[in-house]
Structures are given as C-alpha cells and as structure tokens.
Amino acid sequence: MNVPTPPVTVPQADPGASYRALKGPIDAAVARVLESGWYILGRECAAFEEAFARWQGAARAIGVANGTDALALILRGLEIGPGAAVATVSHTAVATVAAIEMVGATPVLIDIDPATYTMDPAELEAVLCAPPAGLPPIRAVIPVHLYGQPAAIDAIIAIADRHGASVIEDCAQCHGATVGNRKAGTLGRAAAFSLYPTKNLGALGDGGVITTDDAALADRIAALRQYGWKERYISDLAGVNSRLDEVQAAILTVKLAHLDAANARRQEIAARYDAALAGTGLFPPARRPGTTHVFHQYVIRCADRAGVQAQFRARGIGTNVHYPMPVHAQPAYRGRVALGPAACRETERAAAEVLSLPMFPELTDAQVDHICAAIGALG
Ligand SMILES: *Cc1c(COP(=O)(O)O)cnc(C)c1O
C-alpha cells in the first residue's frame, strides 16, 4: 500500500516569515523610500552602512549588490586578480570560488576540519609552504565561517601573515558570531557579508556589505562599486556597478535592529535540537571553544542521509543539504581547480553526509516540539 506523504508543514527555511514578523515597519520603510524619489546610493544606504559598521565594531561598512560581489570587490580593492592565487575551501557556497575567478585570480582549495566544516589551518600552512606546481603566488586566503561558526581564524591569520597573504573573511553565514570578545569579520583585512533573504541578516532581494578598518581600502572599494568614481562621471579606477539599493537598505536597517534577538532564538532552537539528539546515535554540531555559533544552519551528519531525510519528510518536516557536491567536483570546476595535498577528502565525506534541519528564528515552539519529537524517533 502506498502511504501518501504529508505536505511539508515545517519548511527548512522561510524568508517570508521574516518579512511577516516585521511587516509594519518594513512596509513603512519601503513606502518612505518609494515616496522619496531617490532609489540608489542615498541616505538609506548611508544609514544602513553606519548602523552595520557600529553593530559589527568595524570602522567602515560599504553596501554592495550581493555577497559574491562583496568578495570580488575586496579582492579588486587589494589589487588581487590575474597572476595571483587565492586559497579557500571547497566545502562552501560556490559563490566563494566564483568571486575569485570573477576577478581573474586562481583558486586553490583547502580541505576542512571535519568537526567544524571550516578550513584546516595545517593544510593551509602546507600549501603556503609548498604551493601546487604552476600556481601563481598565493596573495589572499578566504576562510569561510560556515553554518554560523567561526573558522580557526587566529591560526589562519598567523599563518597567512607569515606568508604575506591577506585574510578576507567570508561572513555570508556568520552575522553576529564572535571570536573571544570580537565579532567574526573584524579579524582579517576585510569581511564580505551576503544579505541574501535566507541569511541571518537578509534583505527582501539581493544585497551585500563589506566591512574593514582600513580607510584607504574602504575608499577604494566605495569607488569600485560605482564605476570607480570618486567624483560623479569621472572614473579614477576601472570599476563595476555593484550598488545596494535604497529599498533594500531601508529594509535592512529595520531588520538589523532585531538581528541579535533573531540569533538568540536560533541558538535556543539549536539547544533544543542538541537535547533531542541525545541517545539517537547522531551528534549535535561541534562548537569551537571561545567562539559563538549563530546557527545559520544546524547541521548533523548521517551515513544514511536519504533515510533520515525520508523520516523527517514523513512527518511534514523539510530538510536540506549544504552542500551536496564540493565545488571542485561540480561540472564547471571539475578537473581544473587546484587542490591542497589532502585532495579535499574530508570535504567529499562531509558532502555525502551533512543534513541541515529547519532553522530560522520564526519557528514556533510548537514546530520546534514537533521537530524534536521527530529527532527523538530517528533510528
Ligand atoms: C550566500 C553565500 C555567498 C554569496 O552570497 P550572494 O549574496 O548569494 O552572492 C558567499 N559565500 C557563502 C559562504 C554564502 O553562503
């Protein structure tokens, strides 16, 4: 007998819920911009940049069109392009690697530490000491603070410094995560944040923001995002168009005021899942000591992933996989991207086993109870 699968009543992510939670102030902010008659790089973008820099504890913030552009603009700002290599990981959103190639630089992909899914500093050191044959000099390192957890950033910065490489933090998934008493994203040369709707801080469209304490770099990036202009219609640098529009900036300022509470709710949900996993034979995600995890995703590992997904699905619970195929194995990159000596073996194992449970701040207590019951029944 075929048992019909119930509809998904608890989605894995729900960006619409983040709008509905703040509908009144968001609608007012959008109306204000529409009435203002000024839609690109105006006072809303400046206000968001100032608020985000203050919240982040960075000297400067520069709003841009998306997170991929944020990474590419930092590389351009540092004059890293053709003739340079950039080390990052293969267990990431493809955007990290795409940004490196957008500026004409050559990616080299380092394996991950399997407990935290972030860049293995020991392999980074090995690659900087003995780069793959034919690779241009490695001028930058992009650790990704994946799933909301900081990478081993102090070790990575110490290693990169010894080899004269700049560290650019990919903060697309870690808005609000901390390392000691500092925010992730304030430790390297500059940080790139995506503001895609499902991120911890999400626009209702595309958006991105760059932070840095380096005023000269910030000025260069601010010019590069708009045709290289310092003065209107006069390009000092060969730039691009990657602006954050006023509607998104106004929405983001509303949402930023609620980000700390939203992250606290994610952590509360994560603690419930941790408790529900006890005795199931599956394990909660590891936490790096001395850091806070802001749970962009709550990721477990299972040998029988399809079976576990089906058990959730049978109870109407959505899950997702971040990411099912390492970047170096994807058709666009396969066979042509340099890897470190570990050949991304842990990355490949993780890609086969990781599973993301529902995680967004607007999950209700009743939904969390339902998910926890489903976790407890796994087996
Ligand atoms: C989302 C994401 C990006 C890219 O951001 P977009 O805004 O989609 O361009 C880059 N890196 C990581 C790790 C991401 O999760």
Tab-separated table of C-alpha atoms and ligand atoms in Angstrom:
chain	number	residue	atom	x	y	z
A	1	MET	CA	0.000	0.000	0.000
A	2	ASN	CA	1.282	3.458	-0.846
A	3	VAL	CA	1.168	5.806	2.125
A	4	PRO	CA	0.761	9.365	0.806
A	5	THR	CA	3.499	11.730	2.011
A	6	PRO	CA	2.034	14.594	4.048
A	7	PRO	CA	2.713	18.131	2.840
A	8	VAL	CA	5.733	19.948	4.291
A	9	THR	CA	4.248	21.874	7.204
A	10	VAL	CA	7.627	22.888	8.654
A	11	PRO	CA	9.932	24.206	5.920
A	12	GLN	CA	13.725	24.088	6.309
A	13	ALA	CA	13.907	27.864	5.746
A	14	ASP	CA	11.189	30.526	5.439
A	15	PRO	CA	12.299	34.017	4.366
A	16	GLY	CA	8.647	35.098	4.090
A	17	ALA	CA	8.266	34.571	7.833
A	18	SER	CA	10.996	37.146	8.495
A	19	TYR	CA	9.000	39.680	6.467
A	20	ARG	CA	5.699	38.885	8.185
A	21	ALA	CA	7.348	39.218	11.624
A	22	LEU	CA	8.287	42.859	10.854
A	23	LYS	CA	5.664	43.685	8.219
A	24	GLY	CA	4.554	47.024	9.728
A	25	PRO	CA	7.967	48.708	9.989
A	26	ILE	CA	9.210	47.135	6.731
A	27	ASP	CA	6.175	48.351	4.779
A	28	ALA	CA	6.636	51.834	6.274
A	29	ALA	CA	10.335	51.851	5.353
A	30	VAL	CA	9.617	50.757	1.765
A	31	ALA	CA	6.869	53.392	1.383
A	32	ARG	CA	9.249	56.063	2.696
A	33	VAL	CA	11.833	55.191	0.034
A	34	LEU	CA	9.289	54.981	-2.788
A	35	GLU	CA	7.923	58.412	-1.848
A	36	SER	CA	11.395	59.931	-1.539
A	37	GLY	CA	12.136	59.727	-5.261
A	38	TRP	CA	15.752	58.627	-4.552
A	39	TYR	CA	16.428	54.946	-5.192
A	40	ILE	CA	20.172	54.269	-5.445
A	41	LEU	CA	23.024	55.210	-3.042
A	42	GLY	CA	21.302	57.800	-0.920
A	43	ARG	CA	20.627	58.392	2.730
A	44	GLU	CA	19.118	54.930	3.350
A	45	CYS	CA	22.268	53.156	2.187
A	46	ALA	CA	24.444	55.544	4.211
A	47	ALA	CA	22.278	54.984	7.308
A	48	PHE	CA	22.456	51.199	6.931
A	49	GLU	CA	26.237	51.312	6.413
A	50	GLU	CA	26.673	53.397	9.544
A	51	ALA	CA	24.385	51.171	11.627
A	52	PHE	CA	26.007	47.978	10.360
A	53	ALA	CA	29.557	49.259	10.982
A	54	ARG	CA	28.597	50.237	14.530
A	55	TRP	CA	26.880	46.900	15.200
A	56	GLN	CA	29.835	44.991	13.744
A	57	GLY	CA	32.503	47.056	15.523
A	58	ALA	CA	34.210	47.961	12.240
A	59	ALA	CA	35.422	51.383	11.146
A	60	ARG	CA	33.656	51.233	7.783
A	61	ALA	CA	30.862	49.364	6.010
A	62	ILE	CA	30.162	49.559	2.266
A	63	GLY	CA	26.848	48.315	0.875
A	64	VAL	CA	27.060	46.367	-2.392
A	65	ALA	CA	24.761	44.341	-4.649
A	66	ASN	CA	25.343	40.850	-3.200
A	67	GLY	CA	27.771	38.691	-1.237
A	68	THR	CA	29.612	37.378	-4.278
A	69	ASP	CA	30.366	40.941	-5.400
A	70	ALA	CA	31.417	41.790	-1.832
A	71	LEU	CA	34.188	39.167	-2.034
A	72	ALA	CA	35.179	40.192	-5.563
A	73	LEU	CA	35.286	43.902	-4.670
A	74	ILE	CA	37.566	43.251	-1.697
A	75	LEU	CA	39.915	41.282	-3.982
A	76	ARG	CA	39.837	44.112	-6.547
A	77	GLY	CA	40.409	46.645	-3.769
A	78	LEU	CA	43.528	44.720	-2.769
A	79	GLU	CA	44.582	44.531	-6.449
A	80	ILE	CA	44.377	40.755	-6.449
A	81	GLY	CA	43.497	39.427	-9.900
A	82	PRO	CA	45.266	37.770	-12.827
A	83	GLY	CA	48.679	36.458	-11.767
A	84	ALA	CA	47.592	35.813	-8.163
A	85	ALA	CA	46.178	32.755	-6.431
A	86	VAL	CA	43.652	32.789	-3.573
A	87	ALA	CA	43.253	29.918	-1.089
A	88	THR	CA	39.790	28.984	0.124
A	89	VAL	CA	37.723	25.863	0.782
A	90	SER	CA	35.721	23.567	-1.485
A	91	HIS	CA	33.043	22.967	1.188
A	92	THR	CA	31.251	26.303	0.692
A	93	ALA	CA	28.658	28.041	-1.427
A	94	VAL	CA	30.062	28.070	-4.960
A	95	ALA	CA	29.975	31.889	-4.716
A	96	THR	CA	33.233	31.938	-2.734
A	97	VAL	CA	35.133	30.323	-5.585
A	98	ALA	CA	33.161	32.164	-8.293
A	99	ALA	CA	34.229	35.512	-6.762
A	100	ILE	CA	37.911	34.553	-7.018
A	101	GLU	CA	37.535	33.674	-10.700
A	102	MET	CA	35.419	36.814	-11.358
A	103	VAL	CA	38.497	38.953	-10.700
A	104	GLY	CA	40.738	36.695	-12.799
A	105	ALA	CA	42.590	35.143	-9.855
A	106	THR	CA	43.247	31.404	-9.481
A	107	PRO	CA	41.565	29.479	-6.649
A	108	VAL	CA	43.339	26.774	-4.653
A	109	LEU	CA	41.037	24.724	-2.452
A	110	ILE	CA	41.980	23.542	1.036
A	111	ASP	CA	40.300	20.669	2.890
A	112	ILE	CA	38.170	21.170	6.020
A	113	ASP	CA	38.433	20.108	9.621
A	114	PRO	CA	35.601	17.529	9.729
A	115	ALA	CA	34.330	18.587	13.180
A	116	THR	CA	33.673	22.242	12.328
A	117	TYR	CA	33.492	22.045	8.494
A	118	THR	CA	35.897	25.002	8.258
A	119	MET	CA	39.347	25.449	6.668
A	120	ASP	CA	42.070	23.146	8.032
A	121	PRO	CA	44.880	25.533	9.077
A	122	ALA	CA	47.514	22.783	8.929
A	123	GLU	CA	46.809	22.165	5.265
A	124	LEU	CA	46.771	25.895	4.567
A	125	GLU	CA	50.253	26.089	6.059
A	126	ALA	CA	51.391	23.144	3.907
A	127	VAL	CA	50.030	24.785	0.728
A	128	LEU	CA	51.616	28.160	1.516
A	129	CYS	CA	54.977	26.443	2.189
A	130	ALA	CA	54.805	24.241	-0.909
A	131	PRO	CA	52.181	25.516	-3.387
A	132	PRO	CA	50.925	23.182	-6.140
A	133	ALA	CA	53.177	23.312	-9.236
A	134	GLY	CA	52.324	26.064	-11.705
A	135	LEU	CA	50.180	28.056	-9.252
A	136	PRO	CA	50.723	31.838	-9.187
A	137	PRO	CA	51.743	33.310	-5.796
A	138	ILE	CA	49.028	32.947	-3.142
A	139	ARG	CA	48.177	36.524	-2.175
A	140	ALA	CA	44.997	36.034	-0.183
A	141	VAL	CA	43.216	33.470	1.972
A	142	ILE	CA	39.415	33.375	2.281
A	143	PRO	CA	38.270	31.327	5.275
A	144	VAL	CA	34.508	30.744	5.334
A	145	HIS	CA	32.753	30.950	8.712
A	146	LEU	CA	30.392	28.195	7.622
A	147	TYR	CA	26.920	27.487	9.026
A	148	GLY	CA	27.336	30.368	11.532
A	149	GLN	CA	30.515	29.124	13.205
A	150	PRO	CA	33.857	30.957	13.005
A	151	ALA	CA	36.739	29.182	11.275
A	152	ALA	CA	40.072	28.819	13.145
A	153	ILE	CA	40.646	32.465	12.308
A	154	ASP	CA	43.505	33.271	14.694
A	155	ALA	CA	45.577	30.350	13.415
A	156	ILE	CA	44.710	31.178	9.797
A	157	ILE	CA	45.697	34.844	10.215
A	158	ALA	CA	49.005	33.899	11.896
A	159	ILE	CA	49.842	31.515	9.031
A	160	ALA	CA	48.776	33.956	6.293
A	161	ASP	CA	50.755	36.790	7.921
A	162	ARG	CA	53.936	34.692	7.885
A	163	HIS	CA	53.476	34.195	4.138
A	164	GLY	CA	52.424	37.769	3.296
A	165	ALA	CA	48.871	36.819	2.268
A	166	SER	CA	45.815	38.955	3.148
A	167	VAL	CA	42.936	37.306	5.009
A	168	ILE	CA	39.433	38.073	3.714
A	169	GLU	CA	36.660	36.649	5.878
A	170	ASP	CA	33.642	35.167	4.087
A	171	CYS	CA	30.955	36.169	6.603
A	172	ALA	CA	27.940	35.298	4.444
A	173	GLN	CA	26.717	32.845	7.101
A	174	CYS	CA	28.028	34.303	10.372
A	175	HIS	CA	26.453	37.728	11.036
A	176	GLY	CA	26.873	38.161	14.802
A	177	ALA	CA	29.186	35.206	15.535
A	178	THR	CA	32.021	36.081	17.920
A	179	VAL	CA	35.629	35.065	18.483
A	180	GLY	CA	36.535	35.945	22.059
A	181	ASN	CA	35.026	39.394	22.526
A	182	ARG	CA	35.250	40.384	18.843
A	183	LYS	CA	32.828	39.815	16.017
A	184	ALA	CA	33.818	37.401	13.270
A	185	GLY	CA	34.624	39.662	10.340
A	186	THR	CA	36.702	42.154	12.311
A	187	LEU	CA	39.810	39.973	12.455
A	188	GLY	CA	41.048	39.830	8.859
A	189	ARG	CA	41.844	42.609	6.405
A	190	ALA	CA	38.199	42.897	5.353
A	191	ALA	CA	34.985	40.876	5.522
A	192	ALA	CA	32.271	40.113	2.962
A	193	PHE	CA	28.665	39.592	4.056
A	194	SER	CA	25.830	38.329	1.888
A	195	LEU	CA	22.397	39.771	2.701
A	196	TYR	CA	20.502	37.187	0.627
A	197	PRO	CA	16.983	36.647	2.051
A	198	THR	CA	17.751	33.426	3.959
A	199	LYS	CA	20.965	34.652	5.632
A	200	ASN	CA	20.975	35.604	9.347
A	201	LEU	CA	20.574	39.212	8.180
A	202	GLY	CA	18.605	39.053	4.954
A	203	ALA	CA	17.236	41.650	2.556
A	204	LEU	CA	14.000	41.023	0.614
A	205	GLY	CA	16.032	40.782	-2.564
A	206	ASP	CA	19.781	40.787	-3.175
A	207	GLY	CA	22.259	42.669	-1.044
A	208	GLY	CA	25.755	42.528	0.392
A	209	VAL	CA	28.029	44.538	2.656
A	210	ILE	CA	31.774	44.811	3.175
A	211	THR	CA	33.431	45.821	6.435
A	212	THR	CA	37.028	46.865	7.078
A	213	ASP	CA	39.083	49.033	9.426
A	214	ASP	CA	41.379	50.077	6.553
A	215	ALA	CA	40.161	53.534	5.461
A	216	ALA	CA	42.146	53.597	2.217
A	217	LEU	CA	40.819	50.166	1.223
A	218	ALA	CA	37.261	51.250	2.123
A	219	ASP	CA	37.576	54.360	-0.057
A	220	ARG	CA	38.885	52.297	-2.967
A	221	ILE	CA	36.063	49.741	-2.657
A	222	ALA	CA	33.424	52.503	-2.351
A	223	ALA	CA	34.701	53.905	-5.650
A	224	LEU	CA	34.994	50.485	-7.332
A	225	ARG	CA	31.335	49.620	-6.587
A	226	GLN	CA	30.249	52.551	-8.760
A	227	TYR	CA	32.389	52.651	-11.921
A	228	GLY	CA	35.486	53.713	-9.990
A	229	TRP	CA	34.019	57.176	-9.400
A	230	LYS	CA	35.261	59.432	-6.656
A	231	GLU	CA	33.617	62.367	-8.371
A	232	ARG	CA	30.472	61.779	-10.453
A	233	TYR	CA	31.152	60.838	-14.107
A	234	ILE	CA	34.935	60.701	-13.598
A	235	SER	CA	36.416	57.220	-13.143
A	236	ASP	CA	39.670	57.205	-11.194
A	237	LEU	CA	39.697	53.424	-11.141
A	238	ALA	CA	38.291	50.850	-13.557
A	239	GLY	CA	35.263	49.823	-11.517
A	240	VAL	CA	32.000	47.931	-11.782
A	241	ASN	CA	28.355	48.528	-10.879
A	242	SER	CA	27.525	46.793	-7.610
A	243	ARG	CA	25.311	49.043	-5.508
A	244	LEU	CA	22.933	48.355	-2.618
A	245	ASP	CA	19.614	49.964	-3.486
A	246	GLU	CA	17.695	52.256	-1.141
A	247	VAL	CA	14.669	49.958	-0.701
A	248	GLN	CA	16.847	47.050	0.441
A	249	ALA	CA	18.970	49.319	2.647
A	250	ALA	CA	15.857	50.674	4.420
A	251	ILE	CA	14.544	47.119	4.971
A	252	LEU	CA	17.947	46.009	6.274
A	253	THR	CA	18.094	48.837	8.810
A	254	VAL	CA	14.740	47.645	10.202
A	255	LYS	CA	15.925	44.029	10.338
A	256	LEU	CA	19.370	44.828	11.801
A	257	ALA	CA	17.720	46.125	14.984
A	258	HIS	CA	16.269	42.616	15.502
A	259	LEU	CA	19.328	40.574	14.467
A	260	ASP	CA	20.711	39.898	17.950
A	261	ALA	CA	17.320	38.625	19.131
A	262	ALA	CA	16.966	36.520	15.965
A	263	ASN	CA	20.397	34.945	16.552
A	264	ALA	CA	19.500	34.252	20.201
A	265	ARG	CA	16.346	32.456	19.007
A	266	ARG	CA	18.459	30.364	16.581
A	267	GLN	CA	20.741	29.394	19.495
A	268	GLU	CA	17.720	28.469	21.630
A	269	ILE	CA	16.370	26.214	18.854
A	270	ALA	CA	19.838	24.665	18.439
A	271	ALA	CA	19.942	23.816	22.165
A	272	ARG	CA	16.567	22.065	21.842
A	273	TYR	CA	17.856	20.006	18.899
A	274	ASP	CA	21.045	19.150	20.847
A	275	ALA	CA	18.944	17.730	23.680
A	276	ALA	CA	16.658	15.827	21.301
A	277	LEU	CA	19.655	14.142	19.634
A	278	ALA	CA	20.819	12.528	22.896
A	279	GLY	CA	20.556	8.761	22.595
A	280	THR	CA	19.804	8.721	18.855
A	281	GLY	CA	23.348	7.782	17.819
A	282	LEU	CA	23.584	11.074	15.903
A	283	PHE	CA	25.549	14.010	17.291
A	284	PRO	CA	24.975	17.744	17.708
A	285	PRO	CA	27.270	20.031	15.690
A	286	ALA	CA	30.633	20.679	17.386
A	287	ARG	CA	31.204	24.150	18.844
A	288	ARG	CA	34.641	25.728	18.575
A	289	PRO	CA	35.763	26.756	22.092
A	290	GLY	CA	35.987	30.505	22.671
A	291	THR	CA	33.568	31.335	19.858
A	292	THR	CA	29.823	31.696	19.487
A	293	HIS	CA	27.904	29.865	16.785
A	294	VAL	CA	24.926	31.761	15.310
A	295	PHE	CA	23.409	28.729	13.566
A	296	HIS	CA	22.820	29.965	10.071
A	297	GLN	CA	22.337	26.217	9.651
A	298	TYR	CA	22.004	23.400	12.185
A	299	VAL	CA	23.877	20.561	10.512
A	300	ILE	CA	24.048	16.928	11.555
A	301	ARG	CA	25.914	14.085	9.849
A	302	CYS	CA	24.340	10.779	8.946
A	303	ALA	CA	25.614	7.804	6.993
A	304	ASP	CA	22.069	7.090	5.757
A	305	ARG	CA	21.136	10.649	4.836
A	306	ALA	CA	18.380	9.755	2.392
A	307	GLY	CA	16.744	7.526	5.003
A	308	VAL	CA	16.860	10.221	7.689
A	309	GLN	CA	15.507	12.829	5.264
A	310	ALA	CA	12.631	10.493	4.422
A	311	GLN	CA	11.768	10.060	8.113
A	312	PHE	CA	11.547	13.855	8.534
A	313	ARG	CA	9.616	14.161	5.293
A	314	ALA	CA	7.062	11.598	6.503
A	315	ARG	CA	6.285	13.979	9.378
A	316	GLY	CA	5.994	17.007	7.102
A	317	ILE	CA	9.428	18.399	8.053
A	318	GLY	CA	11.666	19.864	5.357
A	319	THR	CA	15.452	19.393	5.400
A	320	ASN	CA	18.181	20.494	3.010
A	321	VAL	CA	21.800	19.679	2.162
A	322	HIS	CA	24.511	22.355	2.333
A	323	TYR	CA	26.225	21.344	0.104
A	324	PRO	CA	25.626	18.123	-1.819
A	325	MET	CA	28.650	18.461	-4.126
A	326	PRO	CA	32.022	20.052	-3.302
A	327	VAL	CA	32.917	22.949	-5.588
A	328	HIS	CA	35.881	21.044	-7.086
A	329	ALA	CA	33.573	18.179	-8.131
A	330	GLN	CA	30.984	20.380	-9.870
A	331	PRO	CA	30.956	20.270	-13.679
A	332	ALA	CA	32.140	23.889	-14.053
A	333	TYR	CA	35.264	23.294	-11.925
A	334	ARG	CA	35.961	19.554	-12.155
A	335	GLY	CA	39.482	18.670	-13.212
A	336	ARG	CA	40.745	22.236	-13.496
A	337	VAL	CA	40.866	23.670	-9.959
A	338	ALA	CA	43.992	23.209	-7.811
A	339	LEU	CA	43.574	21.338	-4.522
A	340	GLY	CA	45.795	21.035	-1.461
A	341	PRO	CA	47.668	17.783	-0.681
A	342	ALA	CA	44.692	16.295	1.217
A	343	ALA	CA	42.758	16.334	-2.100
A	344	CYS	CA	39.650	17.511	-0.151
A	345	ARG	CA	38.915	14.024	1.190
A	346	GLU	CA	37.109	15.305	4.318
A	347	THR	CA	35.162	17.735	2.115
A	348	GLU	CA	33.939	14.829	-0.023
A	349	ARG	CA	32.948	12.789	3.060
A	350	ALA	CA	31.059	15.761	4.516
A	351	ALA	CA	29.223	16.438	1.249
A	352	ALA	CA	27.869	12.880	1.344
A	353	GLU	CA	26.681	13.024	4.969
A	354	VAL	CA	25.645	16.542	6.060
A	355	LEU	CA	21.980	17.342	6.637
A	356	SER	CA	20.524	20.741	7.585
A	357	LEU	CA	17.479	20.714	9.881
A	358	PRO	CA	14.868	23.509	9.841
A	359	MET	CA	16.488	26.676	11.211
A	360	PHE	CA	15.001	30.165	11.196
A	361	PRO	CA	14.041	32.418	14.114
A	362	GLU	CA	10.326	32.426	13.368
A	363	LEU	CA	9.937	28.675	14.010
A	364	THR	CA	7.231	28.433	16.676
A	365	ASP	CA	7.685	26.486	19.913
A	366	ALA	CA	5.079	24.001	18.659
A	367	GLN	CA	7.057	23.480	15.436
A	368	VAL	CA	10.282	23.009	17.416
A	369	ASP	CA	8.488	20.442	19.641
A	370	HIS	CA	7.330	18.595	16.528
A	371	ILE	CA	10.863	18.582	15.060
A	372	CYS	CA	12.357	17.419	18.368
A	373	ALA	CA	9.844	14.544	18.528
A	374	ALA	CA	10.891	13.553	15.002
A	375	ILE	CA	14.581	13.720	16.004
A	376	GLY	CA	13.911	11.527	19.055
A	377	ALA	CA	12.143	8.957	16.884
A	378	LEU	CA	15.061	8.600	14.420
A	379	GLY	CA	16.500	5.152	14.152
B	1	LIG	C1	25.415	33.133	0.298
B	1	LIG	C2	26.885	32.983	0.268
B	1	LIG	C3	27.720	33.740	-0.585
B	1	LIG	C4	27.198	34.592	-1.712
B	1	LIG	O1	26.270	35.494	-1.445
B	1	LIG	P1	25.263	36.070	-2.564
B	1	LIG	O2	24.642	37.213	-1.852
B	1	LIG	O3	24.306	34.974	-2.895
B	1	LIG	O4	26.078	36.481	-3.727
B	1	LIG	C5	29.086	33.619	-0.449
B	1	LIG	N1	29.635	32.790	0.448
B	1	LIG	C6	28.879	32.000	1.243
B	1	LIG	C7	29.552	31.097	2.227
B	1	LIG	C8	27.484	32.063	1.181
B	1	LIG	O5	26.746	31.290	1.975
